[in-house]
XYZ file of C-alpha atoms in Angstrom:
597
model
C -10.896 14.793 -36.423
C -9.764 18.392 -37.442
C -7.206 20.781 -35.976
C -9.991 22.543 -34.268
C -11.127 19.565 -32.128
C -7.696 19.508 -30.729
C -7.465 23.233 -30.170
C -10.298 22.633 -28.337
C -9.318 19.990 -26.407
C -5.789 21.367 -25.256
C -7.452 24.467 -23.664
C -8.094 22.235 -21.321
C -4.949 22.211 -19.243
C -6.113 25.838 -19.119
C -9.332 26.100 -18.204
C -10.115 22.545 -16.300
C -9.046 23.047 -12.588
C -11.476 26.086 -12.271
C -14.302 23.228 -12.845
C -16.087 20.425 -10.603
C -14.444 21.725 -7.139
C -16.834 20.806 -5.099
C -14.996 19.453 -2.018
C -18.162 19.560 0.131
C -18.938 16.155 1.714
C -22.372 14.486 0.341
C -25.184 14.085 2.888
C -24.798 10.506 2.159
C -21.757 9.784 2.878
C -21.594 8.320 6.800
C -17.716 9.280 8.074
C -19.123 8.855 12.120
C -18.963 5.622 11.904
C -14.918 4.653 12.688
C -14.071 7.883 14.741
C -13.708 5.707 17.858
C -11.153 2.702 16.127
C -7.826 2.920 17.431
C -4.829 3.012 15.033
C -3.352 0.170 16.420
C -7.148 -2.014 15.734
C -6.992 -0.538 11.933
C -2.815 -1.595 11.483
C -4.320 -5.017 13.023
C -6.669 -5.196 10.180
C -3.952 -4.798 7.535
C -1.487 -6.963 8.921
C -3.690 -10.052 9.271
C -5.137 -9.363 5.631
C -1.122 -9.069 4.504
C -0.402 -12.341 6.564
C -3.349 -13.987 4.532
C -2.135 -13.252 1.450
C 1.721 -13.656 1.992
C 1.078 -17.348 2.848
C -0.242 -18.027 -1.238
C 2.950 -16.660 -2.223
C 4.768 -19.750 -3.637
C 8.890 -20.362 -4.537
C 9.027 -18.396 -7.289
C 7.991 -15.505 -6.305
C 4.490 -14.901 -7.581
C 1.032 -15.607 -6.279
C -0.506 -19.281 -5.705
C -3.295 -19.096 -8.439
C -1.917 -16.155 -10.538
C 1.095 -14.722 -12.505
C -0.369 -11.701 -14.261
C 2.052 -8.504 -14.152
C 0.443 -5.558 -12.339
C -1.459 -8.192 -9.482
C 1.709 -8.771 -8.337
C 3.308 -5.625 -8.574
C 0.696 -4.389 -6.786
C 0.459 -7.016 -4.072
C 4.981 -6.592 -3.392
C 3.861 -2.571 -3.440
C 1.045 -3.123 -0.685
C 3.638 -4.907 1.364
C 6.259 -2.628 1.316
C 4.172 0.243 2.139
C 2.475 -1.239 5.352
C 5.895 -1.826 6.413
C 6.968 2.130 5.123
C 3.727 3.445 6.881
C 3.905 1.149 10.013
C 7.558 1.892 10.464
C 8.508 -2.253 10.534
C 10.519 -4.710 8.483
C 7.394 -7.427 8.950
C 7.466 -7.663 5.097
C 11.531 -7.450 4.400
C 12.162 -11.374 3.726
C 8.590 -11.941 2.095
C 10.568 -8.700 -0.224
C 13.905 -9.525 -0.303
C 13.627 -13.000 -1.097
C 10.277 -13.346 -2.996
C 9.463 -10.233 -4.955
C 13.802 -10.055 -5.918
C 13.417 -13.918 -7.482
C 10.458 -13.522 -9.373
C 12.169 -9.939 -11.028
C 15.056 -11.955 -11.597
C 13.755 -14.640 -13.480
C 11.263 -12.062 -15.311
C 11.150 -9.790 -18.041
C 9.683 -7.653 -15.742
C 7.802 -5.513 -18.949
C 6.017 -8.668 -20.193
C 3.067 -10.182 -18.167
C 4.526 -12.661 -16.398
C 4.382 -15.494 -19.140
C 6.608 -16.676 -21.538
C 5.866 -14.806 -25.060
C 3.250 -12.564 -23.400
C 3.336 -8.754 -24.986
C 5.760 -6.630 -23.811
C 4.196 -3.153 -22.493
C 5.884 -0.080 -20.847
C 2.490 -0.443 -18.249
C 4.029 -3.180 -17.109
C 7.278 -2.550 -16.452
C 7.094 1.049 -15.063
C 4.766 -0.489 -12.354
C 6.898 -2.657 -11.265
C 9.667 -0.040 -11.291
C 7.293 1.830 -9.007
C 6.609 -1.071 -7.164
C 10.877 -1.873 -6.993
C 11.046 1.989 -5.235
C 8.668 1.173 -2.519
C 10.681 -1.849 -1.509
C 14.067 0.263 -1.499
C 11.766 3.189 0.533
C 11.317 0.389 2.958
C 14.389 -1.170 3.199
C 16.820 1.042 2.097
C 18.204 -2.145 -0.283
C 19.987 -0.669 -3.129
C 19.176 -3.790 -5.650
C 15.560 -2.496 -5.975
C 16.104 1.525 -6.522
C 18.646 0.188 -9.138
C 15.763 -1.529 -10.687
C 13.576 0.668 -9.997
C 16.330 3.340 -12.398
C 16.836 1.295 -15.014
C 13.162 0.030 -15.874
C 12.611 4.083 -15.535
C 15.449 4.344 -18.432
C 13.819 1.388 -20.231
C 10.731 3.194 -20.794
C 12.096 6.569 -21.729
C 13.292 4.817 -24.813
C 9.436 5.058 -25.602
C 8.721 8.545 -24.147
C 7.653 11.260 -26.252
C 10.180 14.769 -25.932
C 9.199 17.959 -27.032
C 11.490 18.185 -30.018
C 9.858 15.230 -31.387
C 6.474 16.154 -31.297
C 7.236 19.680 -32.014
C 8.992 18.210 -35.549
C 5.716 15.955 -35.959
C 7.697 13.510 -37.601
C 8.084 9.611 -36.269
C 9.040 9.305 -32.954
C 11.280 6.943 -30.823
C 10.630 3.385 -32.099
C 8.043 4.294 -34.388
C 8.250 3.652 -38.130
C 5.206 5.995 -38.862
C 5.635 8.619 -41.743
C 2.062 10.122 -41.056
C 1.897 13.791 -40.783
C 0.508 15.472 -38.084
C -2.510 15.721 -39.939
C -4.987 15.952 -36.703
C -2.824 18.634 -34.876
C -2.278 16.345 -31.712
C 0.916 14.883 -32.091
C 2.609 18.287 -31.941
C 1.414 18.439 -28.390
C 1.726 14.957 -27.415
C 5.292 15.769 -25.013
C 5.741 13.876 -22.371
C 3.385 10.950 -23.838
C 4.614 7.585 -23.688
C 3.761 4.903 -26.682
C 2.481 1.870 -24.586
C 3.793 -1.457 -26.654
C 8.041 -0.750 -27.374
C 8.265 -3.764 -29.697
C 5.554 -3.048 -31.919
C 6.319 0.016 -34.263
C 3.403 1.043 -35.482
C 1.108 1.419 -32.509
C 0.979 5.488 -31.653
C -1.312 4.570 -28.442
C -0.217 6.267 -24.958
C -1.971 5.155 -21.848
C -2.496 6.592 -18.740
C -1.275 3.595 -16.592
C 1.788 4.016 -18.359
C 2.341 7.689 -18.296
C 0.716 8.263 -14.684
C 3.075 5.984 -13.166
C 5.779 7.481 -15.126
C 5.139 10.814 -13.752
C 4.790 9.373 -10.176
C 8.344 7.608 -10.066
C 9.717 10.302 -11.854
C 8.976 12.474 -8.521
C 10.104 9.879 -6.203
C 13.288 9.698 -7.955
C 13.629 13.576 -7.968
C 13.011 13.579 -4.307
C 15.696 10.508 -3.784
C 18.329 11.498 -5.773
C 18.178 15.822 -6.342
C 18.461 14.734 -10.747
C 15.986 17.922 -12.447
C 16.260 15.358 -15.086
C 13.580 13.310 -13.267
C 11.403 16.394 -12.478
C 11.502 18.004 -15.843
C 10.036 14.380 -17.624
C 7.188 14.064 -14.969
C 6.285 17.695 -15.280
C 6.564 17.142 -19.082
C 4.194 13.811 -18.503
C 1.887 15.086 -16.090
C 1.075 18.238 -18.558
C 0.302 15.521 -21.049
C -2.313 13.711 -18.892
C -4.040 17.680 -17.947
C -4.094 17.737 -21.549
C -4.447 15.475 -23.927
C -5.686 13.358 -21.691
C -8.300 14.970 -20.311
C -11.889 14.568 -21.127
C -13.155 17.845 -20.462
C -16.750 16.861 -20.895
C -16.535 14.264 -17.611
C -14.394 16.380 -16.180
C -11.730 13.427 -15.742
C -8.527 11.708 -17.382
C -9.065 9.049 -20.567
C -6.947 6.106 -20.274
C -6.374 5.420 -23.720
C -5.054 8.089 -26.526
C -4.003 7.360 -30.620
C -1.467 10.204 -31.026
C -1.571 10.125 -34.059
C -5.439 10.437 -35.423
C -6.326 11.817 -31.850
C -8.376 8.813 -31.031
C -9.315 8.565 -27.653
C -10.816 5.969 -25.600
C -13.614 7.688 -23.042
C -14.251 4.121 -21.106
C -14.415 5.582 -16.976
C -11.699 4.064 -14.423
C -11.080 5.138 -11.197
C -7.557 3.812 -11.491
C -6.718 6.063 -14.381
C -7.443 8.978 -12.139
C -5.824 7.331 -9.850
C -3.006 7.455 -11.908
C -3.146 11.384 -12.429
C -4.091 12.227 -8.726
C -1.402 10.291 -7.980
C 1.182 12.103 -10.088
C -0.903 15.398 -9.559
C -0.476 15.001 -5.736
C 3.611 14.239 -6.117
C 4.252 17.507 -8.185
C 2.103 19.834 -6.335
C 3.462 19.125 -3.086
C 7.395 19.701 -5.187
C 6.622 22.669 -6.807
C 4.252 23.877 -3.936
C 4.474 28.072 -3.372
C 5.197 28.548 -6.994
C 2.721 29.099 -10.241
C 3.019 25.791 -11.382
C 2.446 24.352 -7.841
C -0.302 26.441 -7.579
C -1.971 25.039 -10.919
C -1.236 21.785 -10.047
C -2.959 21.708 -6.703
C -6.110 23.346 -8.678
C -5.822 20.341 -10.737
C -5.482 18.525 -7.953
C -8.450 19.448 -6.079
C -10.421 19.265 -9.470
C -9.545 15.524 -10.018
C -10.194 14.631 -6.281
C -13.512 16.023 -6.245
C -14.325 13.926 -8.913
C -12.575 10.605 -8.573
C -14.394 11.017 -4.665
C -18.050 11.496 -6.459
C -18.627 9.794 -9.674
C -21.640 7.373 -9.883
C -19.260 4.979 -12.420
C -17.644 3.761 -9.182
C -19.449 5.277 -6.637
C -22.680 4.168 -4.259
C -24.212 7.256 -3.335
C -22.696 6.870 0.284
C -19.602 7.187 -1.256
C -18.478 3.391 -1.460
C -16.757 2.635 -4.003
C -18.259 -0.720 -6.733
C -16.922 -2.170 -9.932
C -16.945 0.293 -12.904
C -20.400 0.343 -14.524
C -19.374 1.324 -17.642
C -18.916 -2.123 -19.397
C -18.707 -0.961 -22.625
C -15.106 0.805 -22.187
C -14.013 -0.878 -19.669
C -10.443 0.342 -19.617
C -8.894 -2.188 -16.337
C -8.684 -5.701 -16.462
C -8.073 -5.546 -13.054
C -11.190 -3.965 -11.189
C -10.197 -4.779 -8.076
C -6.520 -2.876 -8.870
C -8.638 -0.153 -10.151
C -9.992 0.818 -6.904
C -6.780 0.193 -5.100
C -4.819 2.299 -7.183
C -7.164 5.189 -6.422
C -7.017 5.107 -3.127
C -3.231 4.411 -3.173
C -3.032 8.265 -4.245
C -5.744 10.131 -2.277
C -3.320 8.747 0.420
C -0.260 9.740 -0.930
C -2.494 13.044 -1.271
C -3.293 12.949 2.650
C 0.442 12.318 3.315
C 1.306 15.424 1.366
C -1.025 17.856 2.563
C -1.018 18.484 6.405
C -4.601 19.215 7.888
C -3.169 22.198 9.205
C -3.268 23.738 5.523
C -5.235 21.143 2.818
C -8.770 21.829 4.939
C -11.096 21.100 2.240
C -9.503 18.704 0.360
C -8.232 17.066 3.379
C -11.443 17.131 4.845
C -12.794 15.363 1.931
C -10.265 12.576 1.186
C -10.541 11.650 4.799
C -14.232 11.294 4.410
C -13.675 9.038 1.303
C -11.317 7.109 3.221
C -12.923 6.284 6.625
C -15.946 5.279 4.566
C -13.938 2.659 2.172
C -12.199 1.410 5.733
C -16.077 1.359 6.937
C -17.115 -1.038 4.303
C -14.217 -3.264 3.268
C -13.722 -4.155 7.056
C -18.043 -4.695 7.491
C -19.426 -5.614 4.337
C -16.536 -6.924 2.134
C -14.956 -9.151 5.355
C -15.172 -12.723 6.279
C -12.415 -13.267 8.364
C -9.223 -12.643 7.447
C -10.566 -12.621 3.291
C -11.938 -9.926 1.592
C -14.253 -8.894 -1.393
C -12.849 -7.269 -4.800
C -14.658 -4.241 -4.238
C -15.232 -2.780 -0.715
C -18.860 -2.955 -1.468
C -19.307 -5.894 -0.655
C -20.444 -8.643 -0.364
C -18.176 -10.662 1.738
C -16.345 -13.760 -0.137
C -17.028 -17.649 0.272
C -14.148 -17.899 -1.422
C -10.928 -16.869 -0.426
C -9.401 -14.447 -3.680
C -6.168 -12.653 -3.422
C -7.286 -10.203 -5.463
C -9.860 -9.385 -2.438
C -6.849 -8.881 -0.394
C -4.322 -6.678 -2.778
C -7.501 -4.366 -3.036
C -8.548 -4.292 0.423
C -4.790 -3.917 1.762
C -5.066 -0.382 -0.159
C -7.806 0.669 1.887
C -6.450 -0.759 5.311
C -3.372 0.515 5.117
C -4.506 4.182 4.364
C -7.051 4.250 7.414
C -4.182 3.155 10.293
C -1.631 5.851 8.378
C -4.015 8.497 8.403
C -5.022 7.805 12.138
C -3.549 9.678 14.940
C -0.812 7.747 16.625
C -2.038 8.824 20.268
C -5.792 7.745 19.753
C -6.540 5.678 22.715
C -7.812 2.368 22.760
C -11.586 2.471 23.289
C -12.636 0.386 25.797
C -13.121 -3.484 25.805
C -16.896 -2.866 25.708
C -16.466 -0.926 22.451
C -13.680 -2.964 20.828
C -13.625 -6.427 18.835
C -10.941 -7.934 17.392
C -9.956 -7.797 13.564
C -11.026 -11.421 12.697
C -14.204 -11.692 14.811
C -15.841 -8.730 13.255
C -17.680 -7.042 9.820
C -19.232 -10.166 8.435
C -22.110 -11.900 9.494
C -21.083 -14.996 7.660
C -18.921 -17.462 9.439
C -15.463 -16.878 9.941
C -13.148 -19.352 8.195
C -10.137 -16.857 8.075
C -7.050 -17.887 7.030
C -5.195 -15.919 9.834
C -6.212 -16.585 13.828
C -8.141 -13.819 15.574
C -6.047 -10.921 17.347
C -7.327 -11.506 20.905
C -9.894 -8.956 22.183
C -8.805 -7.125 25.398
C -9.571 -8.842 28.170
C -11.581 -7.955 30.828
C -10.380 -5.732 34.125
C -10.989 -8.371 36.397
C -8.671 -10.803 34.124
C -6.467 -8.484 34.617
C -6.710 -7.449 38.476
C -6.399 -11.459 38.429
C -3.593 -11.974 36.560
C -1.609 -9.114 38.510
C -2.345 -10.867 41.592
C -1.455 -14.043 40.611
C 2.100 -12.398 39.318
C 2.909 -10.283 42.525
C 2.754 -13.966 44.566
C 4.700 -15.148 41.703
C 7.160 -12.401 42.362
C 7.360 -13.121 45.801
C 8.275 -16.766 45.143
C 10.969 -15.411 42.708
C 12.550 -13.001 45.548
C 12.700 -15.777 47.717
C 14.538 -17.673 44.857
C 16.738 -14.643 44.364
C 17.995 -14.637 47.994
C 18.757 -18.634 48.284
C 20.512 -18.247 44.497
C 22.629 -14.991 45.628
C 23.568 -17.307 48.831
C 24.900 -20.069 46.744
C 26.473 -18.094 44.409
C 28.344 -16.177 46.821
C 29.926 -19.056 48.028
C 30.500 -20.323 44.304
C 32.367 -17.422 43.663
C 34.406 -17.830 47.120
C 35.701 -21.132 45.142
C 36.272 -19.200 41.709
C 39.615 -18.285 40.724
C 40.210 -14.917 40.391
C 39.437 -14.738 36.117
C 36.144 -16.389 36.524
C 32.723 -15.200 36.676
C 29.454 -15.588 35.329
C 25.844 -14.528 35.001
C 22.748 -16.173 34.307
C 19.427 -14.907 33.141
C 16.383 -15.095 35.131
C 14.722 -16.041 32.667
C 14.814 -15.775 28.339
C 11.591 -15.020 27.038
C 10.385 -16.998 23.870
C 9.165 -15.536 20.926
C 6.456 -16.546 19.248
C 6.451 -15.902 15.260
C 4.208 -16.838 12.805
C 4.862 -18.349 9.606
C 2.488 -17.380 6.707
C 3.965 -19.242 3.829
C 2.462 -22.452 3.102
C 4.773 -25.627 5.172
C 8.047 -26.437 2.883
C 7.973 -23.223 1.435
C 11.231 -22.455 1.251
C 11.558 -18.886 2.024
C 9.651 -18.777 5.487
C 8.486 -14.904 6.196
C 7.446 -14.040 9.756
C 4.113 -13.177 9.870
C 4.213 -10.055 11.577
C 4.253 -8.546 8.527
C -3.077 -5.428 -20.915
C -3.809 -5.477 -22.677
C -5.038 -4.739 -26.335
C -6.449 -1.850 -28.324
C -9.590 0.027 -27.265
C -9.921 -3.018 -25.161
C -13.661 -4.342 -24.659
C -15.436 -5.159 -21.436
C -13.143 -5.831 -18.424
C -13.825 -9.197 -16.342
C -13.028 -9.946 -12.500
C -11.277 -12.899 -11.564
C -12.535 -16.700 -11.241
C -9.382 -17.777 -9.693
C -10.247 -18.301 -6.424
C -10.335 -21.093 -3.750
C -12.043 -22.183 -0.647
C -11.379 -20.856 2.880
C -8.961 -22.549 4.398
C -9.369 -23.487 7.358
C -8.239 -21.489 10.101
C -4.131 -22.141 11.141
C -2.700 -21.598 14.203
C -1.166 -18.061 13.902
C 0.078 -16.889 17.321
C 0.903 -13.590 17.956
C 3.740 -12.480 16.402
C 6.154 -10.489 17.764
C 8.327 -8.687 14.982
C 11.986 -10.179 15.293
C 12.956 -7.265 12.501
C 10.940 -4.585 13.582
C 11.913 -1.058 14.331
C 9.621 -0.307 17.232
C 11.589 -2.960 19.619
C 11.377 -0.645 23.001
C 14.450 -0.311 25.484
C 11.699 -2.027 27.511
C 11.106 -5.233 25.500
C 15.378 -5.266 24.998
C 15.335 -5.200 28.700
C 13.987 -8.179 29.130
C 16.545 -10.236 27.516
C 19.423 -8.447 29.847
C 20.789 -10.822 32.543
C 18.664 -9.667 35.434
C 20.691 -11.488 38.154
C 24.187 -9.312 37.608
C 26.176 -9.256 41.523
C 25.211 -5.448 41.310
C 21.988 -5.406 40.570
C 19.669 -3.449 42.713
C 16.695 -5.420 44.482
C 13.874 -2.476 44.284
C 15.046 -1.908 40.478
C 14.785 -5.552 39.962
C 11.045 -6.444 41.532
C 10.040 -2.972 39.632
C 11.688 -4.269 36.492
C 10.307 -8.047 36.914
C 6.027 -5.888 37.494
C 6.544 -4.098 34.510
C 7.525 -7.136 32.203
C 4.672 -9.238 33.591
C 2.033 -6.319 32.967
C 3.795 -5.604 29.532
C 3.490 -9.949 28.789
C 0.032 -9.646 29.681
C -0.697 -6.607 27.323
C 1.028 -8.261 24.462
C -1.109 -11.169 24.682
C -4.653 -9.017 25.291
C -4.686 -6.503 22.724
C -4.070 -6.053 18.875
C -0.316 -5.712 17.785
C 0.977 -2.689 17.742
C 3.565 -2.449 14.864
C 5.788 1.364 15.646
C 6.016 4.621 14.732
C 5.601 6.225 11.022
């Protein structure tokens, strides 16, 4: 492959984002469908599907029926951004406890087995995955982690002076010349296995990730270093590794000959939106972030309308093309993708992205649409949103599907109303027309007004009963305190409300969690998963109400104040006792509401 190819094929960082930006939504695509769901019915979806899947989580910190690397990072990194986008802690033990032992007890850049090959993939998504969970919980364990993986793999990164010299680079024992003209341009590249010294290949699900924490971290900390390597990374994805004739990023590149890989993934442009959407949003209102967002928009447009993973209404399937399959993990494939159109949505208000907003919200409400209809049974979910809807329950299902349910409640408008009880269904008795055998308990459907009108009545004649209580205590304890010594006093509660909390992890697990929260060279054909198991049946999950969460009103906090102080104020106190029996009866008649972004 001559010098010329690669001329060729590095105008492409030039002339690419004036192509395919057509940000038009397709006649087929239905995005009516979901207008009416509330925010709080979508974050009910994605907590019962998290709930699900936290319970096969087993003592050592990775998943009941599977170990492999990037499932799991993926799964801790779906986790800790519900909790980021929901504005709760539901996930922080399930985190702190789980996801910290298994990196422990890990070589976090290997695949999760003993003597498994080591790859930079590996651990620079799990440093990714180690940022989310400090995002989240502000612990400083995982954006230490999350640092020094990021150091780990720039051992193995590709600088300009290198390539520029076209000599060997970091690790590599190579004397070939830069015979093919792309190593000179291969900065910011990252060679994919560090223990093997004669491999030149760079992937994109190392690089793009590299590129995306490398912003993160820039953000976090202020450190140029940080920006100037994801810069240098993500101009090595909008050129060498970009295919210019299907308009979209390769996943695999030889440095060295200038082989390339052309197999279609929807993560691997996931990978570069991803990074794409980071860098354009920090350098926005200068050259660069100008460029980028053409990129940007470019890539989207795309990603949002190829028929490799795309129905033509806009669903997205497995990746057709077998014969380059570049993701053992289809169902992380998808995920990924839709893990950065909604970073992408995060980082471009409606205000000013219109058509690209426009556009990712389409693809979004219609991947909600399906994975909660077609791709449901219960509380268990299909690999693909596609469909159909498991017999089996897979965790896989669920790490894809939490991708998709967590991007619909966070790009939802906090003050959409509930639609009314004739309109709205709870999570787990809806989408599938197979038979529920969820492994989470339905979220109880609104009730009815006449429940309600019921239940009030019923509680004002209980408040009456409690007045009358109040009076004869207040008698008696005005003569106890007659009999007190001077020092003493005391006050008792009216009542303490219990709180009901679920426990997802399997019974003797013992790291309970509340409940209210690859490869090898030019790989062949991908394969999905036949690790899977048989609905359980369903458990008894009540309610839960978050014991860690940040939305806990002045309201709810109320309730645990001793109501019977000497000073209190009747009229405050029978207005204070209505409100907490209407607010009881809410909390037990509609979906959980989880707080504020």
């Amino acid at each position: 492959m001559g010098p010329l190819y690669c001329l060729l094929l590095l105008g492409v960082g030039i002339i690419g984002p004036a192509i395919a930006q057509d940000l038009t939504i397709p006649s087929g695509w239905n995005v009516s469908s979901s207008d009416t769901v509330s925010r709080t019915e979508r974050e009910a979806y994605a907590n019962e599907a998290a709930a699900a899947l936290v319970q096969n989580i087993v003592s050592n910190g990775s998943l009941s029926d599977t170990t492999e690397s990037q499932a799991l990072a993926s799964m801790y990194t779906v986790l800790a951004l519900q909790d980021t986008l929901s504005g709760n802690s539901t996930w922080k033990n399930t985190i702190s406890n789980s996801m910290k032992t298994w990196v422990q007890h890990i070589d976090i850049f290997g695949n999760g087995t003993v003597g498994s090959r080591r790859t930079n993939s590996n651990g620079i998504q799990w440093a990714l995955a180690s940022y989310y969970a400090y995002k989240a919980y502000g612990d400083p364990y995982f954006l230490n982690v999350s640092q020094n993986a990021f150091s780990t793999t720039y051992k193995d990164y590709i600088t300009p002076s290198v390539a520029a010299a076209s000599q060997s680079a970091p690790g590599r024992n190579i004397s070939a010349v830069n015979s093919s003209g792309c190593f000179s341009h291969a900065a910011g590249g990252i060679f994919w296995l560090p223990d093997v010294p004669d491999n030149t290949q760079v992937q994109a699900d190392t690089v793009g990730p590299f590129a995306v924490l490398a912003g993160h971290l820039f953000e976090e900390t202020g450190n140029t270093t940080y920006q100037t390597l994801g810069l240098q990374s993500l101009d090595f994805m909008g050129d060498l590794g970009w295919d210019q004739g299907n308009v979209m990023e390769v996943g695999v590149i030889d440095v060295y000959p200038c082989g390339r890989n052309t197999g279609k993934s929807p993560g691997i442009q996931g990978w570069y939106i991803y990074a794409l959407a980071i860098f354009a949003n920090i350098t926005s209102g200068s050259d660069t972030g100008t460029t980028l967002t053409g990129q940007l928009r470019t890539a989207v447009s795309t990603a949002g309308r190829t028929p490799s993973w795309t129905q033509s209404n806009g669903v997205l399937i497995d990746t057709q093309d077998t014969a380059y399959s570049l993701n053992d993990d289809e169902f992380d494939s998808k995920a990924i993708l839709v893990r950065a159109l909604s970073e992408t949505l995060r980082r471009n208000p409606s205000s000013t992205g219109g058509d690209l907003v426009h556009f990712i919200q389409s693809f979004l409400t219609i991947q909600y649409d399906s994975v909660t209809t077609a791709a449901r049974n219960g509380s268990s979910y299909a690999i693909a949103p596609a469909g159909p809807a498991p017999a089996k329950f897979s965790n896989e299902g669920n790490i894809m599907a939490l991708d998709m349910l967590n991007a619909a409640f966070a790009m939802a408008p906090k003050d959409v109303a509930v639609p009314s009880s004739s309109s709205t269904t709870s999570p787990s008795s809806t989408g599938s027309s197979q038979p529920s055998t969820s492994s989470g308990s339905p979220i109880p459907s609104p009730s009815h007004v006449g429940a309600i009108v019921g239940g009030v009545v019923g509680g004002i004649g209980g408040l009456c009963i409690m007045v009358g209580v109040y009076f004869w205590w207040h008698h008696k304890r005005r003569k106890a305190e007659q009999l007190a010594t001077p020092g003493e006093s005391f006050v008792e509660p009216f009542f303490s409300p219990t709180r009901m909390v679920t426990e997802p992890y399997q019974p003797g697990d013992p790291n309970p969690q509340h409940g209210n929260m690859y490869r090898s060279s030019f790989r062949g054909p991908g394969h999905r998963s036949k690790l899977a198991r048989e609905l359980p049946s369903t458990p008894s999950l009540p309610r839960t109400i978050p014991t860690s969460s940040t939305n806990l009103s002045d309201t709810q906090s109320s309730s645990l104040t001793p109501m019977m102080d000497q000073h209190a104020d009747l009229p405050a106190l029978v207005g204070r006792l209505v409100h907490d029996l209407l607010r009881d009866r809410d909390a037990v008649s509609a979906p959980p509401e989880y707080g504020e972004q």
